[in-house]
PDB file of C-alpha atoms in Angstrom:
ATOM      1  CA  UNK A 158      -1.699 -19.177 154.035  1.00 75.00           C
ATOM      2  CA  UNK A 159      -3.301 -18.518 157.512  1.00 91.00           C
ATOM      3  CA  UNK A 160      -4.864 -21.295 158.805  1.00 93.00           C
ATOM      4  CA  UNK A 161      -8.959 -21.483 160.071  1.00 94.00           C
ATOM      5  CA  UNK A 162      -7.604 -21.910 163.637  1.00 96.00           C
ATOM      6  CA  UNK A 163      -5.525 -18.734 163.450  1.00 96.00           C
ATOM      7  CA  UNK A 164      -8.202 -16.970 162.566  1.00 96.00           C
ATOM      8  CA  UNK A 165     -10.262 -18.065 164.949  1.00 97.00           C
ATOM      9  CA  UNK A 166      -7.853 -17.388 167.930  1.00 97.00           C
ATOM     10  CA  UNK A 167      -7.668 -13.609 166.741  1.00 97.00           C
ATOM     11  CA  UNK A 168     -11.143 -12.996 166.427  1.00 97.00           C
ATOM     12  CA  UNK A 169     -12.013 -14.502 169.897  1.00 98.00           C
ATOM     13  CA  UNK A 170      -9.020 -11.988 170.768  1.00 98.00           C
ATOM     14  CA  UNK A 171     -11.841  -9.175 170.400  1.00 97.00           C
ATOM     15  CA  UNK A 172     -12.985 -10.802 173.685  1.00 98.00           C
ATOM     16  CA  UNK A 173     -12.011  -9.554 177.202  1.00 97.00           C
ATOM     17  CA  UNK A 174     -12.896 -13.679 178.087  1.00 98.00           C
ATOM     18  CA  UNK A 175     -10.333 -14.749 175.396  1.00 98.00           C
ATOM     19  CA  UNK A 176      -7.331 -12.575 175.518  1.00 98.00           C
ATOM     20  CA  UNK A 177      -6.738 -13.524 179.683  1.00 97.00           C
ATOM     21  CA  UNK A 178      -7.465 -16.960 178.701  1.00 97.00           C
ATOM     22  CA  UNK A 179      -4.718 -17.382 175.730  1.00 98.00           C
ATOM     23  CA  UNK A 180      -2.440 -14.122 177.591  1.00 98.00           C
ATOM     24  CA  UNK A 181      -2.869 -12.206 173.834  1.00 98.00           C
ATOM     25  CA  UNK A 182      -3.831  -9.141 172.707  1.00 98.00           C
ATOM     26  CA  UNK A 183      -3.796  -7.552 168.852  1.00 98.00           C
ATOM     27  CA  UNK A 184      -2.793  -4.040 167.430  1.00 97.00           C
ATOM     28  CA  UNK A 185      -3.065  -3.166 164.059  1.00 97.00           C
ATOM     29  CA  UNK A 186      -1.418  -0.362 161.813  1.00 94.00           C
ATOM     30  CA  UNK A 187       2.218  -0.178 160.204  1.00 93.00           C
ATOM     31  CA  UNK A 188       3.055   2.517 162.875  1.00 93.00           C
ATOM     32  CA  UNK A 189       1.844   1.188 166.136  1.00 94.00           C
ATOM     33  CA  UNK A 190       3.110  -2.511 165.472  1.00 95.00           C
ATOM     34  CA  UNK A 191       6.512  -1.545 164.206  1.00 94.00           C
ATOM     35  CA  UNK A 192       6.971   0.778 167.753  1.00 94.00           C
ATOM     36  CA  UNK A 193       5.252  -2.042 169.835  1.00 96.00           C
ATOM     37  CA  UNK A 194       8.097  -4.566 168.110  1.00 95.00           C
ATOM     38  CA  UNK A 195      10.810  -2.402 169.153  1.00 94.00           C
ATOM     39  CA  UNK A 196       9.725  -2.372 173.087  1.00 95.00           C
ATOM     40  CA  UNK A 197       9.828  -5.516 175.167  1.00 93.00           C
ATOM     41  CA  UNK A 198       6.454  -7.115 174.436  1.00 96.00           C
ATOM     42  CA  UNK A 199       7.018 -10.337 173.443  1.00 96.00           C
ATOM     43  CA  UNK A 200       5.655 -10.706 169.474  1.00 97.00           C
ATOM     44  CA  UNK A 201       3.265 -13.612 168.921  1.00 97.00           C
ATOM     45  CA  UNK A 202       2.673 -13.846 165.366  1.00 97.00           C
ATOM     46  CA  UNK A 203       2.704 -11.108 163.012  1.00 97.00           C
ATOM     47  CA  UNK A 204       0.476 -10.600 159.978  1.00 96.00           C
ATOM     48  CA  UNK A 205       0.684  -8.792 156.680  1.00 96.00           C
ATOM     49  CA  UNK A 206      -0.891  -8.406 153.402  1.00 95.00           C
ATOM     50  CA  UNK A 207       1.531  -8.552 150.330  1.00 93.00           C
ATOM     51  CA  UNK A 208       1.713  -5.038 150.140  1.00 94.00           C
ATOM     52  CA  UNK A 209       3.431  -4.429 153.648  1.00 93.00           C
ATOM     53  CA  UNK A 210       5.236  -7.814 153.905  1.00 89.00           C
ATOM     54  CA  UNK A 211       8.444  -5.808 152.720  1.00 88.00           C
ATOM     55  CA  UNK A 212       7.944  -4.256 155.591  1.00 89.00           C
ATOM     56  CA  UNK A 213       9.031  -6.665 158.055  1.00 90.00           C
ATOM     57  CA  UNK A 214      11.400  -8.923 155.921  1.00 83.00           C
ATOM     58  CA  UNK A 215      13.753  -9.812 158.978  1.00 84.00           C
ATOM     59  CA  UNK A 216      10.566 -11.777 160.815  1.00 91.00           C
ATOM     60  CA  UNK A 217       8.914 -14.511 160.691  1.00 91.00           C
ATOM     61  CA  UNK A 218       5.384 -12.903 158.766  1.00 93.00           C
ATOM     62  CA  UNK A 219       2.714 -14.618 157.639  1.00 94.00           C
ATOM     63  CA  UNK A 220       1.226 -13.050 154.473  1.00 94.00           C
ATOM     64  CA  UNK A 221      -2.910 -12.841 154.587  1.00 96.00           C
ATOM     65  CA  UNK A 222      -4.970 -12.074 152.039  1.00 95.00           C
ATOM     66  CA  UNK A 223      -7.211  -8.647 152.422  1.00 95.00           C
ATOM     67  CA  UNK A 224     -10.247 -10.644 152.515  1.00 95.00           C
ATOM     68  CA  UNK A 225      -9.243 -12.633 155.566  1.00 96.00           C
ATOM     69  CA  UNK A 226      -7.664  -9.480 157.247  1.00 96.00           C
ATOM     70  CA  UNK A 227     -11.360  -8.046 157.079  1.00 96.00           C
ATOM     71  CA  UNK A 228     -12.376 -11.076 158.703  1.00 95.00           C
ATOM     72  CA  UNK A 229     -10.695 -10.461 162.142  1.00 96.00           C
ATOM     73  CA  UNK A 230      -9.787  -6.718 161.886  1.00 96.00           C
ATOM     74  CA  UNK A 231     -11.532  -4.360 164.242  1.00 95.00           C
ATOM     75  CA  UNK A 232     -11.466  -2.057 162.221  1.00 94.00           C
ATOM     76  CA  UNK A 233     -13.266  -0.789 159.055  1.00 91.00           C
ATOM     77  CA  UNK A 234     -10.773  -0.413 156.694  1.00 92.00           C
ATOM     78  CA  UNK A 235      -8.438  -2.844 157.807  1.00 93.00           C
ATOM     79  CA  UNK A 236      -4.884  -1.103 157.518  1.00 91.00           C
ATOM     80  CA  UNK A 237      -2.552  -4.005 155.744  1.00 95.00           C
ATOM     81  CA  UNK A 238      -0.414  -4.988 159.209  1.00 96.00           C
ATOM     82  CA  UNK A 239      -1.665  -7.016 162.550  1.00 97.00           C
ATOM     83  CA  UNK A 240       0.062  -8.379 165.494  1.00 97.00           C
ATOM     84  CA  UNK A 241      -0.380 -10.547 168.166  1.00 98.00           C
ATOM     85  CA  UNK A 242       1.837 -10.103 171.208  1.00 98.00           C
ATOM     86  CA  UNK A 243       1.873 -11.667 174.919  1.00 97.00           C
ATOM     87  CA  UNK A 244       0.412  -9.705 177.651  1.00 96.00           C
ATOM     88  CA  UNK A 245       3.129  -8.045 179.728  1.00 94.00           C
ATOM     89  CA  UNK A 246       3.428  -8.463 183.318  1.00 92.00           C
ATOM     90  CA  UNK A 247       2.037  -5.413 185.499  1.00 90.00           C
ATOM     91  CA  UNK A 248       5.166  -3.952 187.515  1.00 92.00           C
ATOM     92  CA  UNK A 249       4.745  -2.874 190.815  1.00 94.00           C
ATOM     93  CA  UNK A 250       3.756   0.837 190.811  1.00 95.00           C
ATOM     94  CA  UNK A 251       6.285   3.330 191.543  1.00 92.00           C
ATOM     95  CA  UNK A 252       5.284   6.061 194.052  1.00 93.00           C
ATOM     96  CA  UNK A 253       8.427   8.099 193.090  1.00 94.00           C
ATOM     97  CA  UNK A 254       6.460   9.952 190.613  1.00 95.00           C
ATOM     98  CA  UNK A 255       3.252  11.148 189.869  1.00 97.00           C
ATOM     99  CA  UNK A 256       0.600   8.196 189.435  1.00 98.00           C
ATOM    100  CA  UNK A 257      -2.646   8.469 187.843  1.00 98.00           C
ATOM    101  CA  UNK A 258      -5.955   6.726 188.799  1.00 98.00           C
ATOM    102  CA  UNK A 259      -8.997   6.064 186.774  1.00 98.00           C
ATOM    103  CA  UNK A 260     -11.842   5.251 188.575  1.00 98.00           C
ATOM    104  CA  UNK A 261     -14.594   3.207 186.216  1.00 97.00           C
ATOM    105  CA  UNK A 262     -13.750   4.890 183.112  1.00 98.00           C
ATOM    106  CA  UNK A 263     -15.905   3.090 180.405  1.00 97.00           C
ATOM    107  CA  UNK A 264     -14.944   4.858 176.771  1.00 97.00           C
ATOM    108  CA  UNK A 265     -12.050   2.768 175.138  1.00 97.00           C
ATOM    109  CA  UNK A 266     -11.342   6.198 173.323  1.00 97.00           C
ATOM    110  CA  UNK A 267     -11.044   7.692 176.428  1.00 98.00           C
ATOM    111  CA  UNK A 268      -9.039   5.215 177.930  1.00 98.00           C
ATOM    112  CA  UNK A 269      -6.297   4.869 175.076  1.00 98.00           C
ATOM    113  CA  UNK A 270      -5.998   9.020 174.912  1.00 98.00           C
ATOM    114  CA  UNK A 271      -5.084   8.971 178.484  1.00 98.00           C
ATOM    115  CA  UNK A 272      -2.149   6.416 178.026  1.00 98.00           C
ATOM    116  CA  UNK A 273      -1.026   8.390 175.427  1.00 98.00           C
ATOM    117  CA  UNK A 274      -1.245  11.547 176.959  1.00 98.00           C
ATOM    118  CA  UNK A 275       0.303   9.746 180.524  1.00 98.00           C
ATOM    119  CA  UNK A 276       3.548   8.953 178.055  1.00 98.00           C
ATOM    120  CA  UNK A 277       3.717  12.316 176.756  1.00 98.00           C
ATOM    121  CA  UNK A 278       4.159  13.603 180.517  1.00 98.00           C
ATOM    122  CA  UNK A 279       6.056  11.080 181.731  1.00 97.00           C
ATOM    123  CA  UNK A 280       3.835   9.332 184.015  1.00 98.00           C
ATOM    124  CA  UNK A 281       4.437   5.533 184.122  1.00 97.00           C
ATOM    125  CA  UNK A 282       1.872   4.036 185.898  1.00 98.00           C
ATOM    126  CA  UNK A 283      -1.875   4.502 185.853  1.00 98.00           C
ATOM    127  CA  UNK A 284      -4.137   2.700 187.920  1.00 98.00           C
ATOM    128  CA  UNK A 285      -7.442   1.584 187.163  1.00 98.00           C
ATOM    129  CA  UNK A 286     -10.606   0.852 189.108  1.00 98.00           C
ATOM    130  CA  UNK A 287     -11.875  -2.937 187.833  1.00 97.00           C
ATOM    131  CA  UNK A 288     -14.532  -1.134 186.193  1.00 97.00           C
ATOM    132  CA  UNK A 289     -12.975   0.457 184.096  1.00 98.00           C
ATOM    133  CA  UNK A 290     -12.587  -0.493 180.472  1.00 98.00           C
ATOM    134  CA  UNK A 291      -9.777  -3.312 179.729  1.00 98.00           C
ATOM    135  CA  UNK A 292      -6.861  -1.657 178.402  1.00 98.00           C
ATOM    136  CA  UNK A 293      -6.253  -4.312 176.077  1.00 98.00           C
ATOM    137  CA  UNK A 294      -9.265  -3.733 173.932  1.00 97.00           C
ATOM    138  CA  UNK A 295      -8.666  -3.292 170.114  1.00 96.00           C
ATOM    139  CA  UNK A 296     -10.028   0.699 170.422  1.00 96.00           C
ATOM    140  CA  UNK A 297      -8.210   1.024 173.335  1.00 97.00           C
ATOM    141  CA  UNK A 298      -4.909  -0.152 171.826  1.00 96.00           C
ATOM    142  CA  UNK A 299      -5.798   1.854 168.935  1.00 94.00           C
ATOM    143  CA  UNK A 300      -6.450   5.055 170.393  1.00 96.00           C
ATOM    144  CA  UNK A 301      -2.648   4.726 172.215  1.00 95.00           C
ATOM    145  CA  UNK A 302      -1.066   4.740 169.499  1.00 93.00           C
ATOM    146  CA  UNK A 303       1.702   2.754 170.664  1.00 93.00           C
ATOM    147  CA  UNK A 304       2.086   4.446 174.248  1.00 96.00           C
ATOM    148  CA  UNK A 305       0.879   0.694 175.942  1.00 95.00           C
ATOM    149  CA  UNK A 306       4.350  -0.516 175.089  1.00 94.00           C
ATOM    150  CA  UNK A 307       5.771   2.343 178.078  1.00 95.00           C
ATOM    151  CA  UNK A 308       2.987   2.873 180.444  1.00 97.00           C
ATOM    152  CA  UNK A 309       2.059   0.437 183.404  1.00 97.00           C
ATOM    153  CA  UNK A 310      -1.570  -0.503 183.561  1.00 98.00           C
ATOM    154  CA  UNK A 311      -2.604  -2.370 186.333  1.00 97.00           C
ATOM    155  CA  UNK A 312      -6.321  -3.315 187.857  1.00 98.00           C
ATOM    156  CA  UNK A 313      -7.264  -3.354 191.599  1.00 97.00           C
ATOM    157  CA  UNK A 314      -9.966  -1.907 193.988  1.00 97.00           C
ATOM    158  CA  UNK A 315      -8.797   1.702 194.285  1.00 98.00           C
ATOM    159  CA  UNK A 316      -9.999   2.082 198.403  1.00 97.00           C
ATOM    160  CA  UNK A 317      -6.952  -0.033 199.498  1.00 96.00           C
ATOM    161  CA  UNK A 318      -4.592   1.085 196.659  1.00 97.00           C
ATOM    162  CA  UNK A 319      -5.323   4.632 198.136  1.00 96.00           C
ATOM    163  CA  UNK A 320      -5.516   3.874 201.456  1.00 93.00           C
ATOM    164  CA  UNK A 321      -2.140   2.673 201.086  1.00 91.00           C
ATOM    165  CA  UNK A 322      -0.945   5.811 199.192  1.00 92.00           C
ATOM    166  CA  UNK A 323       2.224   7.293 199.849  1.00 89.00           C
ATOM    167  CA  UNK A 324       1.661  10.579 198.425  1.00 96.00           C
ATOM    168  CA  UNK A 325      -1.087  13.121 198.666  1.00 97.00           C
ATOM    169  CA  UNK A 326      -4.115  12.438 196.446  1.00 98.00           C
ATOM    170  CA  UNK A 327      -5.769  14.846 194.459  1.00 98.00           C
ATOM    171  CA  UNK A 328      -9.293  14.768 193.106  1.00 98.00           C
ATOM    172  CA  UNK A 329     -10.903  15.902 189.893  1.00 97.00           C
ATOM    173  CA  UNK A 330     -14.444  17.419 190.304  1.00 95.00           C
ATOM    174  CA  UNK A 331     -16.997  20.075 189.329  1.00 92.00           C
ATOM    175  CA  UNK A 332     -16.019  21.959 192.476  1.00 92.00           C
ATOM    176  CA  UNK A 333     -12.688  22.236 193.890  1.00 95.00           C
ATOM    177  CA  UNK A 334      -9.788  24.806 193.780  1.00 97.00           C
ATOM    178  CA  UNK A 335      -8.733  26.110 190.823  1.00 97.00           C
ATOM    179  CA  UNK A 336      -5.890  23.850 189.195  1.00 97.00           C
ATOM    180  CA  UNK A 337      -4.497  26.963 187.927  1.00 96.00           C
ATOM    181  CA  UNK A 338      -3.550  28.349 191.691  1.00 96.00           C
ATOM    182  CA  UNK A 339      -2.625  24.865 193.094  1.00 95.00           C
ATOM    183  CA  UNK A 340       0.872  24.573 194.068  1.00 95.00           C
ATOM    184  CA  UNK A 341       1.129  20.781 192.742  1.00 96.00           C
ATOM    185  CA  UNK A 342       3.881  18.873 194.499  1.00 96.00           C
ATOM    186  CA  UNK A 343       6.969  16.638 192.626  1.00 95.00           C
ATOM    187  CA  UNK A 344       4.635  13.527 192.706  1.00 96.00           C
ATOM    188  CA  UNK A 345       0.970  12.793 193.530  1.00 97.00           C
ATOM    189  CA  UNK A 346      -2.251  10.758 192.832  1.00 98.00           C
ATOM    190  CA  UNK A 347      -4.325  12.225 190.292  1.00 98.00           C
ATOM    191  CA  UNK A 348      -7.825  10.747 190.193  1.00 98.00           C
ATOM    192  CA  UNK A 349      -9.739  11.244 187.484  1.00 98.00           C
ATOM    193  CA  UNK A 350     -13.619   9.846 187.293  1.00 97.00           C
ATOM    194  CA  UNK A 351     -16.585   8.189 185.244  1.00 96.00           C
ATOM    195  CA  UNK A 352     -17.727   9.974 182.288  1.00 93.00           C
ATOM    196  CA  UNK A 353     -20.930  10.432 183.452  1.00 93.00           C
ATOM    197  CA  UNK A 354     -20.602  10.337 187.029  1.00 94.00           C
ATOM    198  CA  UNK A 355     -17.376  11.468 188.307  1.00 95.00           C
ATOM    199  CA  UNK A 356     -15.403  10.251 191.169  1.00 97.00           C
ATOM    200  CA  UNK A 357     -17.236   7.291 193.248  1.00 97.00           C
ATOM    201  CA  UNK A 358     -18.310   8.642 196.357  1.00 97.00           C
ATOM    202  CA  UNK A 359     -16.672   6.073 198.471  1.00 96.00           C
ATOM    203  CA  UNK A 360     -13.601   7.357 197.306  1.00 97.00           C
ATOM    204  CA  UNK A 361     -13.912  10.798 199.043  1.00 96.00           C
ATOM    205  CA  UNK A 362     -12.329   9.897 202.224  1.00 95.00           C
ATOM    206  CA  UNK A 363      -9.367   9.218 200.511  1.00 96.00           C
ATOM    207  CA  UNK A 364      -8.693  12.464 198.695  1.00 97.00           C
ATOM    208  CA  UNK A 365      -6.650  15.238 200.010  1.00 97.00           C
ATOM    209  CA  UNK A 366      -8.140  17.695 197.747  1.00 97.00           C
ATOM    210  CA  UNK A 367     -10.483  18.156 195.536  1.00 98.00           C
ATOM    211  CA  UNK A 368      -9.620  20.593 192.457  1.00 98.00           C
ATOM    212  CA  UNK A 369     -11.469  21.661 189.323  1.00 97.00           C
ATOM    213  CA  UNK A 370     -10.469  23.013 185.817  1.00 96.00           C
ATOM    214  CA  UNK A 371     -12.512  26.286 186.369  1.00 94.00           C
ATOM    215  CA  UNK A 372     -14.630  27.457 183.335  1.00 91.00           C
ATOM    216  CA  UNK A 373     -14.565  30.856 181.628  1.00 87.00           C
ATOM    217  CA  UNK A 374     -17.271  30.390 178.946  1.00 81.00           C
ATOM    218  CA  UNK A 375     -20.416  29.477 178.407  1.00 70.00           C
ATOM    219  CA  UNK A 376     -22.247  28.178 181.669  1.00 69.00           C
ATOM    220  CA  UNK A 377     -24.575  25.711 179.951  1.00 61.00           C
ATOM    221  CA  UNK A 378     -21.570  23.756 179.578  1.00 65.00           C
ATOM    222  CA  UNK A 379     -21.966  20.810 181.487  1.00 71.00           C
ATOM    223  CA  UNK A 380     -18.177  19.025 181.567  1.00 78.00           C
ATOM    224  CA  UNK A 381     -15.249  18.341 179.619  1.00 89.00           C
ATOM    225  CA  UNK A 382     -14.514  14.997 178.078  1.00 94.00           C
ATOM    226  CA  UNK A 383     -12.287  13.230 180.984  1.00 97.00           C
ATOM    227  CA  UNK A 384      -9.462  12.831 178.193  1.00 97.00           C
ATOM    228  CA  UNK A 385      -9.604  16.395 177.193  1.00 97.00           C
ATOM    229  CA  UNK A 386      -9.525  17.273 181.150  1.00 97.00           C
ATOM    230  CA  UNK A 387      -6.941  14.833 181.832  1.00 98.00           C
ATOM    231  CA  UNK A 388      -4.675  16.904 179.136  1.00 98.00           C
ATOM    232  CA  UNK A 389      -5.633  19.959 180.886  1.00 98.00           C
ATOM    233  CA  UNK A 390      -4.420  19.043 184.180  1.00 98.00           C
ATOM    234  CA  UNK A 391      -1.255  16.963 183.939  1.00 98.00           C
ATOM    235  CA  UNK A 392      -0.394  19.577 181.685  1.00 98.00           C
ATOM    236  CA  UNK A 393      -0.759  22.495 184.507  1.00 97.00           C
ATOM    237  CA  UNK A 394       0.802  19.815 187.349  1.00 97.00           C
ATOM    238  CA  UNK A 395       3.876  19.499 184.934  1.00 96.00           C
ATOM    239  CA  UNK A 396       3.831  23.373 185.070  1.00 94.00           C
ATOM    240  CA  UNK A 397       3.950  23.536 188.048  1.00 81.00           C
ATOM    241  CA  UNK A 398       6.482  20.657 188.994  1.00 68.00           C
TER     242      UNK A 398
END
C-alpha cells in the first residue's frame, strides 16, 4: 500500500516550490523511467501498478492501485509506472563544444523537445535564462523523453554567462544571415529566444552574429515554433561542423 504521506509528497512534486525544497522530481512511463534508472540519477522510490510490477522485479517497487496513480499523475491517462529520483547536480559547462542558450523560454513542450533534440546532436549543456520554464516540470520531463538523464541544464543570468563566453555567440532572429551560407565553427553559443518575443534586447551586445532560418513560402508566415527552429539549425551547424 502507498501511504497518504507519499502521496502527498508527489503531488506537491507538481510544484516548482516543492521539488527544490525536498531535491525531487517525477517521470512517468515504462520507457522513460526504465532509461532514467539506467543513468546516474539517483532513484527515490519507484511506483507501479500490478500490471507493470513484473517489470522491475530486481527493485524495491511499491505496487499502487490505478485509482491512486490518477491521484498524483500529471497526466490523463496515467501510464502504469512513476518514479521519483533526486535532482542531479548541475556540472560546470563545458566550452569545448557547442553550448546552447535559452533565453526565457516559457512552453514546457518546447523546453523538453529541445533537450531531446540537444542529445540527438550531441550537445551537453544548455543554458537557461531564470525565466525560462523549470526543466524539471512533469511536461517538461515528459516531452524529453528520457534525454534529462544526458544533458546539463543549468539556470543563471545569461549577460555574465555570455560576457564570460569563450566562444563566438550566435543569435537566432527574424533577420540575420542565412544559416544555410554560415560557415559555423567546431563549437559555439547558440541562442535561441522567447516564443513570442525573441531574443531579449539586452542581450544584443553580446552576440557575434545574428542569423535567421530564411523562408521560401508563404510570407504571412509569421515564425517557426522555437523547437521546430532549434531542429533546423543545430541540424545545419552539425552540417557544417
Amino acid at each position: 500500500m502507498v501511504s497518504k504521506n507519499q502521496l502527498k509528497l508527489i503531488k506537491s512534486l507538481h510544484q516548482k516550490k516543492y521539488r527544490n525544497e525536498h531535491g525531487l522530481f517525477f517521470v512517468e512511463g515504462l520507457k522513460t523511467v526504465k532509461e532514467l534508472l539506467n543513468s546516474d540519477l539517483n532513484l527515490f522510490k519507484l511506483y507501479a501498478t500490478k500490471q507493470y510490477s513484473g517489470d522491475f522485479l530486481e527493485l524495491d517497487i511499491h505496487e499502487i492501485t490505478e485509482n491512486d496513480l490518477k491521484k498524483i499523475s500529471a497526466l490523463r491517462q496515467p501510464s502504469g509506472v512513476l518514479a521519483v529520483f533526486q535532482m542531479p547536480k548541475t556540472r560546470k559547462v563545458d566550452f569545448g563544444n557547442w553550448v546552447m542558450v535559452l533565453d526565457d523560454v516559457r512552453d514546457p513542450g518546447n523546453l523538453g523537445t529541445i533537450i531531446r533534440l540537444c542529445d540527438w546532436f550531441g550537445i551537453e549543456h544548455i543554458v537557461c535564462s531564470n525565466e525560462t520554464v523549470d526543466v524539471f516540470n512533469p511536461k517538461v520531463l515528459q516531452a524529453t523523453m528520457g534525454s534529462i538523464a544526458r544533458v546539463n541544464v543549468v539556470y543563471q543570468d545569461l549577460e555574465p554567462f555570455l560576457a564570460k563566453a569563450s566562444l563566438p555567440v550566435y543569435g537566432t532572429y527574424m533577420q540575420g544571415a542565412s544559416i544555410y551560407k554560415e560557415d559555423f565553427p567546431k563549437a559555439g553559443v547558440l541562442i535561441m529566444g522567447n516564443e513570442a518575443n525573441g531574443i531579449a534586447p539586452k542581450l544584443k551586445a553580446s552576440i557575434d552574429k545574428s542569423v535567421t532560418i530564411p523562408q521560401f513560402g508563404n510570407l504571412t508566415t509569421e515564425s517557426l515554433n522555437v523547437a521546430t527552429a532549434t531542429a533546423i539549425v543545430l541540424s545545419e551547424i552539425r552540417s557544417n561542423s
